[in-house]
Amino acid sequence: MAKEELLARLRAVILGESRVEEVEDAARVIVDAGVDLNAAIDVATEAIRAVGDRFEAGDIYLPELMIAGRKMERCMAVLRPHIEAGQGRQSRGRIVIGTVSGDIHDIGKNLVANMIAVRGFEITDLGVNVPPLTFVSAARDGGATIIALSSLMTTSLPYQQEVIEVLKEMGLRDKFYVIVGGGPVTAEFAKGIGADGWAENAASAARLCEILMTSREKPPVVKTVIV
């Protein structure tokens, strides 16, 4: 099968109703055929962005978006070791994301993680009920640029601020952008705790990350970015 056909197949299985296993198989065939993996990632990224655009337009629903996100993860799991072995390709940046202490809700967090991933960022998902120090340690040790904090319960909101306070106490506040979100989290709250950004929804969160990553302003930003 020609290179173009292999890449077209990868795009089709990500965009369509194919199973996750079929995405893995398409990725493996590309690796075995010696196709340029940068081209493969470009095709996969284009496909997953198209899925994100469909979601933003209301043409598909959350479950379809999340399935597409898993397809992308499995695709990258196949391609990544070979990229790291020598065909290098820089991501748009690394983001640590999680639901803060006292909160076990993950639907919103997962949705944001998927939307960010489809924009080409590397995601370290810490899960739910994550202590402030764990966020900071993961960001520091993993070379992240952005810490994304999710919260669905008002009782867990103080932990978003605590992450920022821990960064200050450790002298690391100027190393990471901190963005916050979740059902009860408002733009005013984000400004009040000194977060670098707040987004109205998952799609906006992805754009917020792009804005911050291309910003020439070091964290903490003077004015919280609202998207």
PDB file of C-alpha atoms in Angstrom:
ATOM      1  CA  MET A   1       0.000   0.000   0.000  1.00  0.00           C
ATOM      2  CA  ALA A   2       1.358   3.444  -0.923  1.00  0.00           C
ATOM      3  CA  LYS A   3       2.278   6.021   1.699  1.00  0.00           C
ATOM      4  CA  GLU A   4      -0.662   8.206   0.775  1.00  0.00           C
ATOM      5  CA  GLU A   5      -3.065   5.305   1.167  1.00  0.00           C
ATOM      6  CA  LEU A   6      -1.667   4.422   4.599  1.00  0.00           C
ATOM      7  CA  LEU A   7      -2.037   8.001   5.811  1.00  0.00           C
ATOM      8  CA  ALA A   8      -5.534   8.202   4.362  1.00  0.00           C
ATOM      9  CA  ARG A   9      -6.463   5.027   6.214  1.00  0.00           C
ATOM     10  CA  LEU A  10      -5.163   6.471   9.495  1.00  0.00           C
ATOM     11  CA  ARG A  11      -7.232   9.600   8.982  1.00  0.00           C
ATOM     12  CA  ALA A  12     -10.327   7.581   8.139  1.00  0.00           C
ATOM     13  CA  VAL A  13     -10.164   5.327  11.204  1.00  0.00           C
ATOM     14  CA  ILE A  14      -9.745   8.314  13.533  1.00  0.00           C
ATOM     15  CA  LEU A  15     -12.566  10.267  11.935  1.00  0.00           C
ATOM     16  CA  GLY A  16     -14.939   7.376  11.414  1.00  0.00           C
ATOM     17  CA  GLU A  17     -16.655   4.815  13.579  1.00  0.00           C
ATOM     18  CA  SER A  18     -13.723   2.415  13.614  1.00  0.00           C
ATOM     19  CA  ARG A  19     -12.650   0.706  16.803  1.00  0.00           C
ATOM     20  CA  VAL A  20      -9.638   1.893  18.792  1.00  0.00           C
ATOM     21  CA  GLU A  21      -7.836  -1.330  17.859  1.00  0.00           C
ATOM     22  CA  GLU A  22      -8.134  -0.435  14.180  1.00  0.00           C
ATOM     23  CA  VAL A  23      -6.398   2.885  14.874  1.00  0.00           C
ATOM     24  CA  GLU A  24      -3.553   1.049  16.585  1.00  0.00           C
ATOM     25  CA  ASP A  25      -3.276  -1.315  13.629  1.00  0.00           C
ATOM     26  CA  ALA A  26      -3.196   1.568  11.145  1.00  0.00           C
ATOM     27  CA  ALA A  27      -0.441   3.238  13.157  1.00  0.00           C
ATOM     28  CA  ARG A  28       1.618   0.044  13.351  1.00  0.00           C
ATOM     29  CA  VAL A  29       1.364  -0.494   9.609  1.00  0.00           C
ATOM     30  CA  ILE A  30       2.661   3.035   9.078  1.00  0.00           C
ATOM     31  CA  VAL A  31       5.612   2.390  11.373  1.00  0.00           C
ATOM     32  CA  ASP A  32       6.405  -0.938   9.697  1.00  0.00           C
ATOM     33  CA  ALA A  33       6.218   0.659   6.243  1.00  0.00           C
ATOM     34  CA  GLY A  34       8.770   3.290   7.203  1.00  0.00           C
ATOM     35  CA  VAL A  35       6.442   6.201   6.544  1.00  0.00           C
ATOM     36  CA  ASP A  36       7.605   9.579   7.889  1.00  0.00           C
ATOM     37  CA  LEU A  37       6.057   9.667  11.357  1.00  0.00           C
ATOM     38  CA  ASN A  38       5.861  13.456  11.328  1.00  0.00           C
ATOM     39  CA  ALA A  39       3.516  13.139   8.378  1.00  0.00           C
ATOM     40  CA  ALA A  40       1.519  10.497  10.236  1.00  0.00           C
ATOM     41  CA  ILE A  41       1.161  12.738  13.279  1.00  0.00           C
ATOM     42  CA  ASP A  42       0.154  15.669  11.108  1.00  0.00           C
ATOM     43  CA  VAL A  43      -2.573  13.547   9.549  1.00  0.00           C
ATOM     44  CA  ALA A  44      -3.753  12.264  12.926  1.00  0.00           C
ATOM     45  CA  THR A  45      -3.729  15.773  14.386  1.00  0.00           C
ATOM     46  CA  GLU A  46      -5.689  17.124  11.453  1.00  0.00           C
ATOM     47  CA  ALA A  47      -8.240  14.341  11.853  1.00  0.00           C
ATOM     48  CA  ILE A  48      -8.675  14.847  15.585  1.00  0.00           C
ATOM     49  CA  ARG A  49      -8.976  18.609  15.126  1.00  0.00           C
ATOM     50  CA  ALA A  50     -11.752  17.969  12.651  1.00  0.00           C
ATOM     51  CA  VAL A  51     -13.477  15.927  15.352  1.00  0.00           C
ATOM     52  CA  GLY A  52     -13.052  18.818  17.769  1.00  0.00           C
ATOM     53  CA  ASP A  53     -14.496  21.229  15.242  1.00  0.00           C
ATOM     54  CA  ARG A  54     -17.519  18.958  14.789  1.00  0.00           C
ATOM     55  CA  PHE A  55     -18.030  18.934  18.546  1.00  0.00           C
ATOM     56  CA  GLU A  56     -17.772  22.714  18.781  1.00  0.00           C
ATOM     57  CA  ALA A  57     -20.297  23.009  15.966  1.00  0.00           C
ATOM     58  CA  GLY A  58     -22.707  20.708  17.789  1.00  0.00           C
ATOM     59  CA  ASP A  59     -22.524  18.042  15.083  1.00  0.00           C
ATOM     60  CA  ILE A  60     -21.338  15.320  17.463  1.00  0.00           C
ATOM     61  CA  TYR A  61     -21.743  14.688  21.179  1.00  0.00           C
ATOM     62  CA  LEU A  62     -19.412  14.223  24.122  1.00  0.00           C
ATOM     63  CA  PRO A  63     -19.112  10.400  23.919  1.00  0.00           C
ATOM     64  CA  GLU A  64     -17.944  10.646  20.300  1.00  0.00           C
ATOM     65  CA  LEU A  65     -15.394  13.283  21.240  1.00  0.00           C
ATOM     66  CA  MET A  66     -14.066  11.151  24.075  1.00  0.00           C
ATOM     67  CA  ILE A  67     -13.782   8.088  21.830  1.00  0.00           C
ATOM     68  CA  ALA A  68     -11.823  10.157  19.326  1.00  0.00           C
ATOM     69  CA  GLY A  69      -9.556  11.304  22.138  1.00  0.00           C
ATOM     70  CA  ARG A  70      -8.850   7.694  23.099  1.00  0.00           C
ATOM     71  CA  LYS A  71      -8.098   6.868  19.478  1.00  0.00           C
ATOM     72  CA  MET A  72      -5.557   9.673  19.366  1.00  0.00           C
ATOM     73  CA  GLU A  73      -3.967   8.473  22.612  1.00  0.00           C
ATOM     74  CA  ARG A  74      -3.611   4.919  21.278  1.00  0.00           C
ATOM     75  CA  CYS A  75      -2.266   6.185  17.986  1.00  0.00           C
ATOM     76  CA  MET A  76       0.383   8.232  19.756  1.00  0.00           C
ATOM     77  CA  ALA A  77       1.205   5.303  22.057  1.00  0.00           C
ATOM     78  CA  VAL A  78       2.210   3.351  18.945  1.00  0.00           C
ATOM     79  CA  LEU A  79       4.051   6.195  17.210  1.00  0.00           C
ATOM     80  CA  ARG A  80       5.750   7.883  20.172  1.00  0.00           C
ATOM     81  CA  PRO A  81       8.508   5.314  20.916  1.00  0.00           C
ATOM     82  CA  HIS A  82       9.630   5.435  17.295  1.00  0.00           C
ATOM     83  CA  ILE A  83       9.567   9.235  17.278  1.00  0.00           C
ATOM     84  CA  GLU A  84      11.648   9.356  20.417  1.00  0.00           C
ATOM     85  CA  ALA A  85      14.024   6.869  18.815  1.00  0.00           C
ATOM     86  CA  GLY A  86      15.131   9.400  16.281  1.00  0.00           C
ATOM     87  CA  GLN A  87      12.501  10.993  14.123  1.00  0.00           C
ATOM     88  CA  GLY A  88      11.831  13.689  16.709  1.00  0.00           C
ATOM     89  CA  ARG A  89       8.932  16.076  16.589  1.00  0.00           C
ATOM     90  CA  GLN A  90       8.273  18.754  19.160  1.00  0.00           C
ATOM     91  CA  SER A  91       4.869  18.967  20.762  1.00  0.00           C
ATOM     92  CA  ARG A  92       3.214  22.295  21.394  1.00  0.00           C
ATOM     93  CA  GLY A  93       3.940  21.934  25.096  1.00  0.00           C
ATOM     94  CA  ARG A  94       3.186  19.780  28.107  1.00  0.00           C
ATOM     95  CA  ILE A  95       0.202  20.328  30.362  1.00  0.00           C
ATOM     96  CA  VAL A  96      -0.530  18.753  33.735  1.00  0.00           C
ATOM     97  CA  ILE A  97      -4.239  18.419  34.378  1.00  0.00           C
ATOM     98  CA  GLY A  98      -6.375  17.027  37.176  1.00  0.00           C
ATOM     99  CA  THR A  99      -9.357  17.463  39.449  1.00  0.00           C
ATOM    100  CA  VAL A 100      -8.333  19.071  42.722  1.00  0.00           C
ATOM    101  CA  SER A 101      -8.530  17.604  46.223  1.00  0.00           C
ATOM    102  CA  GLY A 102     -11.960  16.799  47.568  1.00  0.00           C
ATOM    103  CA  ASP A 103     -13.491  16.274  44.151  1.00  0.00           C
ATOM    104  CA  ILE A 104     -13.839  13.033  42.219  1.00  0.00           C
ATOM    105  CA  HIS A 105     -15.663  14.355  39.160  1.00  0.00           C
ATOM    106  CA  ASP A 106     -13.784  13.772  35.944  1.00  0.00           C
ATOM    107  CA  ILE A 107     -16.104  14.223  32.967  1.00  0.00           C
ATOM    108  CA  GLY A 108     -15.297  17.893  32.541  1.00  0.00           C
ATOM    109  CA  LYS A 109     -11.620  17.321  33.211  1.00  0.00           C
ATOM    110  CA  ASN A 110     -11.491  14.500  30.669  1.00  0.00           C
ATOM    111  CA  LEU A 111     -13.257  16.621  28.096  1.00  0.00           C
ATOM    112  CA  VAL A 112     -10.772  19.459  28.525  1.00  0.00           C
ATOM    113  CA  ALA A 113      -7.870  17.004  28.385  1.00  0.00           C
ATOM    114  CA  ASN A 114      -9.173  15.612  25.116  1.00  0.00           C
ATOM    115  CA  MET A 115      -9.687  19.018  23.579  1.00  0.00           C
ATOM    116  CA  ILE A 116      -6.195  20.112  24.609  1.00  0.00           C
ATOM    117  CA  ALA A 117      -4.663  16.889  23.329  1.00  0.00           C
ATOM    118  CA  VAL A 118      -6.295  17.268  19.938  1.00  0.00           C
ATOM    119  CA  ARG A 119      -4.645  20.667  19.654  1.00  0.00           C
ATOM    120  CA  GLY A 120      -1.257  18.994  19.803  1.00  0.00           C
ATOM    121  CA  PHE A 121      -0.305  19.363  23.468  1.00  0.00           C
ATOM    122  CA  GLU A 122       1.115  16.540  25.570  1.00  0.00           C
ATOM    123  CA  ILE A 123      -1.093  15.766  28.535  1.00  0.00           C
ATOM    124  CA  THR A 124      -0.201  14.396  31.946  1.00  0.00           C
ATOM    125  CA  ASP A 125      -3.552  13.499  33.486  1.00  0.00           C
ATOM    126  CA  LEU A 126      -3.261  13.103  37.247  1.00  0.00           C
ATOM    127  CA  GLY A 127      -6.861  11.954  37.674  1.00  0.00           C
ATOM    128  CA  VAL A 128      -9.172  13.113  40.443  1.00  0.00           C
ATOM    129  CA  ASN A 129      -8.850  14.176  44.082  1.00  0.00           C
ATOM    130  CA  VAL A 130      -5.311  15.371  43.421  1.00  0.00           C
ATOM    131  CA  PRO A 131      -3.469  17.145  46.292  1.00  0.00           C
ATOM    132  CA  PRO A 132      -1.903  20.555  45.513  1.00  0.00           C
ATOM    133  CA  LEU A 133       1.655  19.362  46.017  1.00  0.00           C
ATOM    134  CA  THR A 134       1.100  16.515  43.548  1.00  0.00           C
ATOM    135  CA  PHE A 135       0.177  19.030  40.842  1.00  0.00           C
ATOM    136  CA  VAL A 136       3.295  21.050  41.528  1.00  0.00           C
ATOM    137  CA  SER A 137       5.611  18.040  41.698  1.00  0.00           C
ATOM    138  CA  ALA A 138       4.207  16.564  38.471  1.00  0.00           C
ATOM    139  CA  ALA A 139       4.575  19.856  36.633  1.00  0.00           C
ATOM    140  CA  ARG A 140       8.111  20.410  37.888  1.00  0.00           C
ATOM    141  CA  ASP A 141       9.313  16.850  37.300  1.00  0.00           C
ATOM    142  CA  GLY A 142       7.525  16.478  33.967  1.00  0.00           C
ATOM    143  CA  GLY A 143       8.673  19.726  32.412  1.00  0.00           C
ATOM    144  CA  ALA A 144       5.166  21.127  32.075  1.00  0.00           C
ATOM    145  CA  THR A 145       4.358  24.716  31.226  1.00  0.00           C
ATOM    146  CA  ILE A 146       0.693  24.801  32.228  1.00  0.00           C
ATOM    147  CA  ILE A 147      -1.140  23.395  35.245  1.00  0.00           C
ATOM    148  CA  ALA A 148      -4.856  22.946  34.534  1.00  0.00           C
ATOM    149  CA  LEU A 149      -7.120  22.625  37.572  1.00  0.00           C
ATOM    150  CA  SER A 150     -10.653  21.275  37.421  1.00  0.00           C
ATOM    151  CA  SER A 151     -13.324  21.445  40.096  1.00  0.00           C
ATOM    152  CA  LEU A 152     -17.023  20.672  40.005  1.00  0.00           C
ATOM    153  CA  MET A 153     -17.822  21.185  43.684  1.00  0.00           C
ATOM    154  CA  THR A 154     -17.802  24.507  45.478  1.00  0.00           C
ATOM    155  CA  THR A 155     -16.238  22.806  48.485  1.00  0.00           C
ATOM    156  CA  SER A 156     -13.170  21.958  46.431  1.00  0.00           C
ATOM    157  CA  LEU A 157     -12.630  25.445  45.016  1.00  0.00           C
ATOM    158  CA  PRO A 158     -10.186  26.482  47.764  1.00  0.00           C
ATOM    159  CA  TYR A 159      -7.825  23.776  46.571  1.00  0.00           C
ATOM    160  CA  GLN A 160      -7.425  25.533  43.234  1.00  0.00           C
ATOM    161  CA  GLN A 161      -6.108  28.562  45.085  1.00  0.00           C
ATOM    162  CA  GLU A 162      -3.973  26.320  47.277  1.00  0.00           C
ATOM    163  CA  VAL A 163      -2.097  25.044  44.241  1.00  0.00           C
ATOM    164  CA  ILE A 164      -1.152  28.633  43.434  1.00  0.00           C
ATOM    165  CA  GLU A 165      -0.148  29.238  47.035  1.00  0.00           C
ATOM    166  CA  VAL A 166       2.063  26.134  47.047  1.00  0.00           C
ATOM    167  CA  LEU A 167       3.750  27.354  43.868  1.00  0.00           C
ATOM    168  CA  LYS A 168       4.465  30.676  45.571  1.00  0.00           C
ATOM    169  CA  GLU A 169       5.791  29.011  48.722  1.00  0.00           C
ATOM    170  CA  MET A 170       8.126  26.837  46.646  1.00  0.00           C
ATOM    171  CA  GLY A 171       9.330  29.791  44.571  1.00  0.00           C
ATOM    172  CA  LEU A 172       7.884  28.247  41.410  1.00  0.00           C
ATOM    173  CA  ARG A 173       5.033  30.598  40.560  1.00  0.00           C
ATOM    174  CA  ASP A 174       6.968  32.090  37.662  1.00  0.00           C
ATOM    175  CA  LYS A 175       7.528  28.639  36.131  1.00  0.00           C
ATOM    176  CA  PHE A 176       3.955  27.595  35.344  1.00  0.00           C
ATOM    177  CA  TYR A 177       0.795  29.104  33.969  1.00  0.00           C
ATOM    178  CA  VAL A 178      -2.178  28.049  36.082  1.00  0.00           C
ATOM    179  CA  ILE A 179      -5.589  27.800  34.459  1.00  0.00           C
ATOM    180  CA  VAL A 180      -8.786  26.918  36.285  1.00  0.00           C
ATOM    181  CA  GLY A 181     -12.203  25.672  35.275  1.00  0.00           C
ATOM    182  CA  GLY A 182     -15.234  23.650  36.244  1.00  0.00           C
ATOM    183  CA  GLY A 183     -18.920  24.159  36.881  1.00  0.00           C
ATOM    184  CA  PRO A 184     -18.737  26.610  39.808  1.00  0.00           C
ATOM    185  CA  VAL A 185     -15.539  28.320  38.626  1.00  0.00           C
ATOM    186  CA  THR A 186     -16.145  31.787  37.217  1.00  0.00           C
ATOM    187  CA  ALA A 187     -13.916  34.307  35.536  1.00  0.00           C
ATOM    188  CA  GLU A 188     -14.151  36.471  38.633  1.00  0.00           C
ATOM    189  CA  PHE A 189     -13.045  33.604  40.825  1.00  0.00           C
ATOM    190  CA  ALA A 190     -10.091  32.947  38.536  1.00  0.00           C
ATOM    191  CA  LYS A 191      -9.046  36.586  38.740  1.00  0.00           C
ATOM    192  CA  GLY A 192      -9.524  36.605  42.486  1.00  0.00           C
ATOM    193  CA  ILE A 193      -7.165  33.723  43.171  1.00  0.00           C
ATOM    194  CA  GLY A 194      -4.538  34.964  40.724  1.00  0.00           C
ATOM    195  CA  ALA A 195      -4.963  32.277  38.052  1.00  0.00           C
ATOM    196  CA  ASP A 196      -3.423  32.959  34.664  1.00  0.00           C
ATOM    197  CA  GLY A 197      -6.455  31.924  32.687  1.00  0.00           C
ATOM    198  CA  TRP A 198     -10.073  30.828  32.678  1.00  0.00           C
ATOM    199  CA  ALA A 199     -12.142  29.444  29.849  1.00  0.00           C
ATOM    200  CA  GLU A 200     -15.875  29.123  29.493  1.00  0.00           C
ATOM    201  CA  ASN A 201     -15.812  25.587  28.107  1.00  0.00           C
ATOM    202  CA  ALA A 202     -13.517  22.807  26.974  1.00  0.00           C
ATOM    203  CA  ALA A 203     -13.046  24.143  23.463  1.00  0.00           C
ATOM    204  CA  SER A 204     -12.166  27.547  24.873  1.00  0.00           C
ATOM    205  CA  ALA A 205      -9.730  25.912  27.277  1.00  0.00           C
ATOM    206  CA  ALA A 206      -7.759  24.578  24.323  1.00  0.00           C
ATOM    207  CA  ARG A 207      -7.605  28.046  22.800  1.00  0.00           C
ATOM    208  CA  LEU A 208      -6.586  29.454  26.188  1.00  0.00           C
ATOM    209  CA  CYS A 209      -3.617  27.089  26.301  1.00  0.00           C
ATOM    210  CA  GLU A 210      -2.584  28.164  22.814  1.00  0.00           C
ATOM    211  CA  ILE A 211      -2.773  31.819  23.852  1.00  0.00           C
ATOM    212  CA  LEU A 212      -0.671  31.296  26.956  1.00  0.00           C
ATOM    213  CA  MET A 213       1.899  29.100  25.223  1.00  0.00           C
ATOM    214  CA  THR A 214       2.484  31.725  22.573  1.00  0.00           C
ATOM    215  CA  SER A 215       2.443  34.579  25.059  1.00  0.00           C
ATOM    216  CA  ARG A 216       5.649  36.452  25.688  1.00  0.00           C
ATOM    217  CA  GLU A 217       4.495  37.225  29.208  1.00  0.00           C
ATOM    218  CA  LYS A 218       5.927  35.022  31.925  1.00  0.00           C
ATOM    219  CA  PRO A 219       3.637  33.618  34.615  1.00  0.00           C
ATOM    220  CA  PRO A 220       1.947  34.955  36.590  1.00  0.00           C
ATOM    221  CA  VAL A 221       0.319  37.144  33.965  1.00  0.00           C
ATOM    222  CA  VAL A 222      -0.620  40.662  34.992  1.00  0.00           C
ATOM    223  CA  LYS A 223      -4.207  40.241  33.801  1.00  0.00           C
ATOM    224  CA  THR A 224      -5.996  36.892  33.891  1.00  0.00           C
ATOM    225  CA  VAL A 225      -6.690  35.719  30.350  1.00  0.00           C
ATOM    226  CA  ILE A 226     -10.411  35.103  29.851  1.00  0.00           C
ATOM    227  CA  VAL A 227     -11.506  33.097  26.822  1.00  0.00           C
TER     228      VAL A 227
END
